[in-house]
mmCIF file of C-alpha atoms and ligand atoms in Angstrom:
data_model
loop_
_atom_site.group_PDB
_atom_site.id
_atom_site.type_symbol
_atom_site.label_atom_id
_atom_site.label_comp_id
_atom_site.label_asym_id
_atom_site.label_seq_id
_atom_site.Cartn_x
_atom_site.Cartn_y
_atom_site.Cartn_z
ATOM 1 C CA MET A 1 74.144 114.700 111.258
ATOM 2 C CA ARG A 2 74.567 118.120 109.735
ATOM 3 C CA LEU A 3 77.998 119.232 108.545
ATOM 4 C CA LYS A 4 79.498 122.383 107.158
ATOM 5 C CA LEU A 5 81.919 121.809 104.267
ATOM 6 C CA ARG A 6 84.491 124.215 102.912
ATOM 7 C CA VAL A 7 85.532 122.813 99.557
ATOM 8 C CA TRP A 8 88.317 123.919 97.223
ATOM 9 C CA ARG A 9 86.656 124.869 93.923
ATOM 10 C CA GLN A 10 88.883 125.424 90.920
ATOM 11 C CA PRO A 11 87.345 125.091 87.455
ATOM 12 C CA GLU A 12 90.633 124.233 85.727
ATOM 13 C CA SER A 13 94.413 124.152 86.236
ATOM 14 C CA SER A 14 95.036 127.678 85.011
ATOM 15 C CA ALA A 15 92.110 129.257 86.895
ATOM 16 C CA ALA A 16 92.294 130.651 90.422
ATOM 17 C CA GLY A 17 90.702 128.501 93.115
ATOM 18 C CA LYS A 18 88.899 129.338 96.332
ATOM 19 C CA LEU A 19 87.182 127.651 99.266
ATOM 20 C CA VAL A 20 83.390 127.587 98.964
ATOM 21 C CA GLU A 21 81.030 126.746 101.843
ATOM 22 C CA TYR A 22 78.339 124.087 101.533
ATOM 23 C CA ASP A 23 75.787 122.759 103.957
ATOM 24 C CA ALA A 24 75.545 118.950 104.180
ATOM 25 C CA PRO A 25 72.285 118.164 106.029
ATOM 26 C CA GLU A 26 70.912 114.692 106.763
ATOM 27 C CA VAL A 27 74.254 112.888 106.657
ATOM 28 C CA SER A 28 73.944 109.285 107.789
ATOM 29 C CA PRO A 29 76.788 107.919 109.960
ATOM 30 C CA ASP A 30 76.739 104.836 107.716
ATOM 31 C CA MET A 31 77.629 106.780 104.577
ATOM 32 C CA SER A 32 81.159 106.700 103.273
ATOM 33 C CA PHE A 33 82.779 110.106 102.826
ATOM 34 C CA LEU A 34 82.371 109.858 99.048
ATOM 35 C CA GLU A 35 78.700 108.910 99.396
ATOM 36 C CA MET A 36 78.228 112.029 101.499
ATOM 37 C CA LEU A 37 79.828 114.057 98.671
ATOM 38 C CA ASP A 38 77.569 112.282 96.144
ATOM 39 C CA VAL A 39 74.545 113.567 98.086
ATOM 40 C CA VAL A 40 75.978 117.090 98.228
ATOM 41 C CA ASN A 41 76.575 116.884 94.469
ATOM 42 C CA GLU A 42 72.998 115.748 93.818
ATOM 43 C CA GLY A 43 71.826 118.912 95.599
ATOM 44 C CA LEU A 44 74.225 121.086 93.579
ATOM 45 C CA THR A 45 73.115 119.496 90.304
ATOM 46 C CA ALA A 46 69.441 119.971 91.225
ATOM 47 C CA ARG A 47 70.159 123.674 91.771
ATOM 48 C CA GLY A 48 71.914 123.911 88.394
ATOM 49 C CA GLU A 49 75.376 124.315 89.973
ATOM 50 C CA GLU A 50 78.568 122.475 89.023
ATOM 51 C CA PRO A 51 79.101 119.348 91.159
ATOM 52 C CA ILE A 52 82.329 119.022 93.149
ATOM 53 C CA ALA A 53 84.888 117.041 91.120
ATOM 54 C CA PHE A 54 86.770 114.291 92.980
ATOM 55 C CA ASP A 55 88.624 111.173 91.842
ATOM 56 C CA HIS A 56 87.346 107.702 92.691
ATOM 57 C CA ASP A 57 86.950 104.279 91.152
ATOM 58 C CA CYS A 58 86.794 101.076 93.229
ATOM 59 C CA ARG A 59 85.549 102.674 96.467
ATOM 60 C CA GLU A 60 87.030 99.620 98.206
ATOM 61 C CA GLY A 61 90.451 101.002 99.154
ATOM 62 C CA ILE A 62 92.339 99.091 96.473
ATOM 63 C CA CYS A 63 92.658 101.181 93.286
ATOM 64 C CA GLY A 64 94.356 104.336 94.602
ATOM 65 C CA ALA A 65 92.161 106.716 92.593
ATOM 66 C CA CYS A 66 90.618 108.596 95.509
ATOM 67 C CA GLY A 67 92.278 111.022 97.854
ATOM 68 C CA PHE A 68 92.131 114.591 99.139
ATOM 69 C CA MET A 69 92.862 116.460 102.343
ATOM 70 C CA ILE A 70 90.243 116.717 105.083
ATOM 71 C CA ASN A 71 91.160 119.378 107.631
ATOM 72 C CA GLY A 72 94.789 119.108 106.522
ATOM 73 C CA LEU A 73 95.016 115.327 106.787
ATOM 74 C CA ALA A 74 95.449 113.091 103.742
ATOM 75 C CA HIS A 75 92.470 110.718 103.372
ATOM 76 C CA GLY A 76 91.037 112.251 106.573
ATOM 77 C CA GLY A 77 93.728 110.956 108.919
ATOM 78 C CA GLU A 78 92.095 107.658 109.915
ATOM 79 C CA ARG A 79 94.951 105.116 110.159
ATOM 80 C CA GLY A 80 95.272 102.752 107.189
ATOM 81 C CA THR A 81 92.140 104.122 105.493
ATOM 82 C CA THR A 82 91.508 105.628 102.077
ATOM 83 C CA VAL A 83 88.914 108.394 101.870
ATOM 84 C CA CYS A 84 86.534 106.023 100.041
ATOM 85 C CA GLN A 85 86.627 103.715 103.056
ATOM 86 C CA LEU A 86 86.290 106.522 105.585
ATOM 87 C CA HIS A 87 82.820 106.586 107.130
ATOM 88 C CA MET A 88 80.815 109.497 108.438
ATOM 89 C CA ARG A 89 80.551 107.861 111.875
ATOM 90 C CA ASN A 90 84.105 109.176 112.407
ATOM 91 C CA PHE A 91 82.702 112.718 112.485
ATOM 92 C CA GLN A 92 80.385 114.597 114.819
ATOM 93 C CA ASP A 93 77.175 116.492 114.167
ATOM 94 C CA GLY A 94 78.072 120.136 113.482
ATOM 95 C CA ASP A 95 81.655 119.428 112.360
ATOM 96 C CA GLU A 96 83.228 121.881 109.930
ATOM 97 C CA LEU A 97 85.382 120.147 107.351
ATOM 98 C CA THR A 98 87.777 121.757 104.896
ATOM 99 C CA LEU A 99 88.383 119.686 101.758
ATOM 100 C CA GLU A 100 91.393 120.468 99.607
ATOM 101 C CA PRO A 101 93.209 118.643 96.808
ATOM 102 C CA TRP A 102 96.655 117.120 97.340
ATOM 103 C CA ARG A 103 98.976 120.117 97.681
ATOM 104 C CA ALA A 104 102.266 119.311 95.902
ATOM 105 C CA ARG A 105 104.136 120.973 93.075
ATOM 106 C CA ALA A 106 104.386 117.654 91.233
ATOM 107 C CA PHE A 107 100.601 117.133 91.372
ATOM 108 C CA PRO A 108 98.978 120.089 89.573
ATOM 109 C CA VAL A 109 95.280 120.577 90.236
ATOM 110 C CA ILE A 110 93.093 119.555 87.289
ATOM 111 C CA ARG A 111 89.793 120.584 88.827
ATOM 112 C CA ASP A 112 88.453 121.018 92.393
ATOM 113 C CA LEU A 113 89.789 118.010 94.359
ATOM 114 C CA VAL A 114 91.301 116.225 91.339
ATOM 115 C CA VAL A 115 95.058 116.379 90.713
ATOM 116 C CA ASP A 116 97.301 115.076 87.952
ATOM 117 C CA ARG A 117 99.383 112.178 89.313
ATOM 118 C CA GLY A 118 101.066 111.494 85.965
ATOM 119 C CA ALA A 119 104.464 111.952 87.662
ATOM 120 C CA PHE A 120 103.884 108.613 89.435
ATOM 121 C CA ASP A 121 103.184 106.920 86.080
ATOM 122 C CA ARG A 122 106.431 108.289 84.667
ATOM 123 C CA ILE A 123 108.397 106.913 87.648
ATOM 124 C CA ILE A 124 106.867 103.468 87.036
ATOM 125 C CA GLN A 125 107.594 103.708 83.300
ATOM 126 C CA SER A 126 111.255 104.380 84.073
ATOM 127 C CA GLY A 127 111.830 100.966 85.687
ATOM 128 C CA GLY A 128 108.869 99.554 87.631
ATOM 129 C CA TYR A 129 108.661 96.331 85.661
ATOM 130 C CA VAL A 130 110.410 93.020 85.084
ATOM 131 C CA SER A 131 111.571 92.468 81.467
ATOM 132 C CA VAL A 132 111.203 88.803 80.605
ATOM 133 C CA ASN A 133 110.274 86.820 77.574
ATOM 134 C CA THR A 134 107.354 85.089 79.232
ATOM 135 C CA GLY A 135 106.748 82.440 76.560
ATOM 136 C CA THR A 136 104.104 80.000 77.693
ATOM 137 C CA ALA A 137 102.584 80.205 81.151
ATOM 138 C CA PRO A 138 105.325 79.230 83.632
ATOM 139 C CA ASP A 139 104.858 76.617 86.320
ATOM 140 C CA GLY A 140 103.812 78.450 89.468
ATOM 141 C CA ASN A 141 106.595 76.777 91.458
ATOM 142 C CA ALA A 142 109.367 77.015 88.846
ATOM 143 C CA ILE A 143 111.023 79.907 90.676
ATOM 144 C CA PRO A 144 110.877 79.222 94.407
ATOM 145 C CA VAL A 145 110.431 82.435 96.397
ATOM 146 C CA PRO A 146 111.590 82.329 100.029
ATOM 147 C CA LYS A 147 108.683 83.027 102.381
ATOM 148 C CA SER A 148 110.573 85.870 104.071
ATOM 149 C CA ALA A 149 111.185 87.585 100.692
ATOM 150 C CA ALA A 150 107.601 87.050 99.548
ATOM 151 C CA ASP A 151 106.247 88.572 102.766
ATOM 152 C CA VAL A 152 108.336 91.750 102.581
ATOM 153 C CA ALA A 153 107.789 92.143 98.821
ATOM 154 C CA MET A 154 104.054 91.814 99.415
ATOM 155 C CA ASP A 155 104.200 94.546 102.080
ATOM 156 C CA ALA A 156 105.739 96.883 99.488
ATOM 157 C CA ALA A 157 103.375 95.739 96.724
ATOM 158 C CA GLN A 158 100.436 97.002 98.734
ATOM 159 C CA CYS A 159 101.149 100.572 97.585
ATOM 160 C CA ILE A 160 98.128 101.715 95.570
ATOM 161 C CA GLY A 161 99.784 104.859 94.174
ATOM 162 C CA CYS A 162 97.300 107.251 95.788
ATOM 163 C CA GLY A 163 99.790 110.057 96.478
ATOM 164 C CA ALA A 164 98.880 110.669 100.124
ATOM 165 C CA CYS A 165 102.530 110.259 101.105
ATOM 166 C CA VAL A 166 103.513 113.162 98.848
ATOM 167 C CA ALA A 167 100.596 115.333 99.956
ATOM 168 C CA GLN A 168 101.312 114.875 103.672
ATOM 169 C CA CYS A 169 105.075 115.327 103.393
ATOM 170 C CA PRO A 170 106.173 118.902 104.234
ATOM 171 C CA ASN A 171 108.737 118.536 101.415
ATOM 172 C CA GLY A 172 106.287 117.091 98.886
ATOM 173 C CA ALA A 173 108.666 114.126 98.514
ATOM 174 C CA ALA A 174 107.738 110.887 96.738
ATOM 175 C CA GLN A 175 110.365 108.643 98.322
ATOM 176 C CA LEU A 176 107.849 106.290 99.971
ATOM 177 C CA PHE A 177 105.942 105.619 96.743
ATOM 178 C CA THR A 178 109.137 105.130 94.712
ATOM 179 C CA ALA A 179 110.721 102.961 97.403
ATOM 180 C CA ALA A 180 107.653 100.708 97.532
ATOM 181 C CA LYS A 181 107.742 100.261 93.763
ATOM 182 C CA VAL A 182 111.532 99.678 93.662
ATOM 183 C CA SER A 183 111.378 97.205 96.535
ATOM 184 C CA HIS A 184 108.422 95.039 95.637
ATOM 185 C CA LEU A 185 110.251 93.899 92.495
ATOM 186 C CA GLY A 186 113.804 94.166 93.837
ATOM 187 C CA LEU A 187 113.117 91.784 96.713
ATOM 188 C CA LEU A 188 111.870 88.918 94.526
ATOM 189 C CA PRO A 189 114.137 86.476 92.630
ATOM 190 C CA GLN A 190 112.454 87.503 89.363
ATOM 191 C CA GLY A 191 113.466 91.112 89.990
ATOM 192 C CA GLN A 192 117.191 90.501 90.568
ATOM 193 C CA PRO A 193 118.576 90.816 86.984
ATOM 194 C CA GLU A 194 117.367 94.434 86.740
ATOM 195 C CA ARG A 195 117.637 95.356 90.420
ATOM 196 C CA ASP A 196 120.516 97.822 90.117
ATOM 197 C CA GLU A 197 119.320 99.388 86.884
ATOM 198 C CA ARG A 198 115.763 99.685 88.245
ATOM 199 C CA ALA A 199 116.869 101.548 91.382
ATOM 200 C CA VAL A 200 119.077 103.959 89.403
ATOM 201 C CA ARG A 201 116.453 104.667 86.753
ATOM 202 C CA MET A 202 113.532 105.138 89.108
ATOM 203 C CA VAL A 203 115.480 107.379 91.481
ATOM 204 C CA ALA A 204 116.708 109.428 88.495
ATOM 205 C CA ARG A 205 113.131 109.860 87.290
ATOM 206 C CA LEU A 206 111.999 110.757 90.808
ATOM 207 C CA GLU A 207 114.594 113.525 90.815
ATOM 208 C CA GLU A 208 113.483 114.792 87.389
ATOM 209 C CA GLU A 209 109.870 115.211 88.495
ATOM 210 C CA MET A 210 108.926 118.189 90.644
ATOM 211 C CA PHE A 211 109.001 116.330 93.970
ATOM 212 C CA GLY A 212 110.849 117.582 97.030
ATOM 213 C CA SER A 213 113.600 115.738 98.880
ATOM 214 C CA CYS A 214 113.111 113.344 101.785
ATOM 215 C CA THR A 215 114.360 114.621 105.151
ATOM 216 C CA ASN A 216 112.875 111.804 107.246
ATOM 217 C CA TYR A 217 109.795 113.551 108.650
ATOM 218 C CA GLY A 218 107.948 110.195 108.537
ATOM 219 C CA GLU A 219 104.627 111.882 107.734
ATOM 220 C CA CYS A 220 104.356 109.680 104.622
ATOM 221 C CA GLU A 221 104.228 106.451 106.627
ATOM 222 C CA ALA A 222 101.653 107.921 109.025
ATOM 223 C CA ALA A 223 99.407 109.083 106.167
ATOM 224 C CA CYS A 224 99.765 105.995 103.983
ATOM 225 C CA PRO A 225 96.457 104.099 103.779
ATOM 226 C CA LYS A 226 98.437 100.886 103.239
ATOM 227 C CA SER A 227 100.851 101.539 106.124
ATOM 228 C CA ILE A 228 103.906 101.192 103.869
ATOM 229 C CA SER A 229 106.969 101.350 106.124
ATOM 230 C CA ILE A 230 109.654 103.999 105.650
ATOM 231 C CA ASP A 231 112.122 101.098 106.010
ATOM 232 C CA PHE A 232 111.587 100.708 102.266
ATOM 233 C CA ILE A 233 113.137 104.142 101.721
ATOM 234 C CA ALA A 234 116.301 102.905 103.441
ATOM 235 C CA GLN A 235 116.145 99.763 101.274
ATOM 236 C CA MET A 236 115.859 101.883 98.108
ATOM 237 C CA ASN A 237 118.741 104.114 99.178
ATOM 238 C CA ARG A 238 120.925 101.033 99.803
ATOM 239 C CA ASP A 239 120.038 99.579 96.388
ATOM 240 C CA TYR A 240 120.735 102.910 94.713
ATOM 241 C CA LEU A 241 124.086 103.387 96.435
ATOM 242 C CA LYS A 242 125.190 99.825 95.684
ATOM 243 C CA ALA A 243 124.202 100.250 92.043
ATOM 244 C CA ARG A 244 126.150 103.499 91.728
ATOM 245 C CA VAL A 245 129.212 102.442 93.737
ATOM 246 C CA ARG A 246 129.635 98.832 92.526
ATOM 247 C CA PRO A 247 130.449 99.655 88.854
ATOM 248 C CA LYS A 248 132.969 102.293 89.960
ATOM 249 C CA ARG A 249 134.688 99.799 92.279
ATOM 250 C CA GLN A 250 134.719 97.164 89.542
ATOM 251 C CA ALA A 251 136.205 99.649 87.061
ATOM 252 C CA LYS A 252 138.831 100.661 89.613
ATOM 253 C CA ALA A 253 139.672 97.013 90.355
ATOM 254 C CA ALA A 254 139.914 96.249 86.639
ATOM 255 C CA GLY A 255 142.173 99.284 86.142
ATOM 256 C CA GLY A 256 144.341 98.241 89.063
ATOM 257 C CA ALA A 257 144.619 94.680 87.749
ATOM 258 C CA GLY A 258 145.693 95.947 84.330
HETATM 259 S S1 SF4 B 301 103.192 104.717 99.611
HETATM 260 FE FE1 SF4 B 301 101.126 104.733 100.573
HETATM 261 S S2 SF4 B 301 100.493 106.882 100.522
HETATM 262 FE FE2 SF4 B 301 102.173 106.657 99.032
HETATM 263 S S3 SF4 B 301 101.221 106.242 97.063
HETATM 264 FE FE3 SF4 B 301 101.663 104.233 98.007
HETATM 265 S S4 SF4 B 301 99.770 103.709 99.127
HETATM 266 FE FE4 SF4 B 301 99.602 105.909 98.676
HETATM 267 S S1 FES B 302 88.293 104.707 95.108
HETATM 268 FE FE1 FES B 302 89.737 103.068 94.877
HETATM 269 S S2 FES B 302 91.016 103.305 96.638
HETATM 270 FE FE2 FES B 302 89.462 104.804 96.930
#
């Protein structure tokens, strides 16, 4: 196959970027999308040009490092697939593909297709953990977890933090990511002691970062390579509301009793 690529080239955050055309000849349908870019980069390097920068690590769809837009679709638009697991057999000979970095105010471009997703790290730091004195290794069955809770928590825990949900959302909102992280701990028995505080802190941090607000477009769920359900956003909103309303009710009740 022979493809025409239009790739966003931007040498650094403060520099202006532009789309540059590249020819990608002799593309095998068995290549992954990143392997195809590796071959393009080998050609650029051989000609003494700067290779196209893109993020990647595991190339197995599990680390969340990769991700960019292909013709306006996060990870290329193949359902439940990261761009590292997207194969060239999904494209046709002669296709013209435009590659751009995630476009979101909260994810500034570092270089070419690489963006800074530090905002996600700061949301996790604000509450995405369970504080326990672990002591010695606990018995695996010491805290029974109901099967139904384990299943739903595992669905949320599949989020790999890639940022496709933000990039595809017309508002640039990060509700799906945050909801997955709030829920995968909040649904387990081990996560209960900090459930309220976690929801409040993580939502507060989400608001402090430069993300937009969720207006239920649902594009995030469609673009998510792990098919995280937007039901988790409703779950997070319920947790947040309960955490904010419960202390006020308790204070009111205590005042009334006095
Ligand atoms: S919710 Fe999905 S799209 Fe968003 S960061 Fe997690 S895995 Fe990526
Ligand atoms: S490189 Fe790890 S998910 Fe794509």
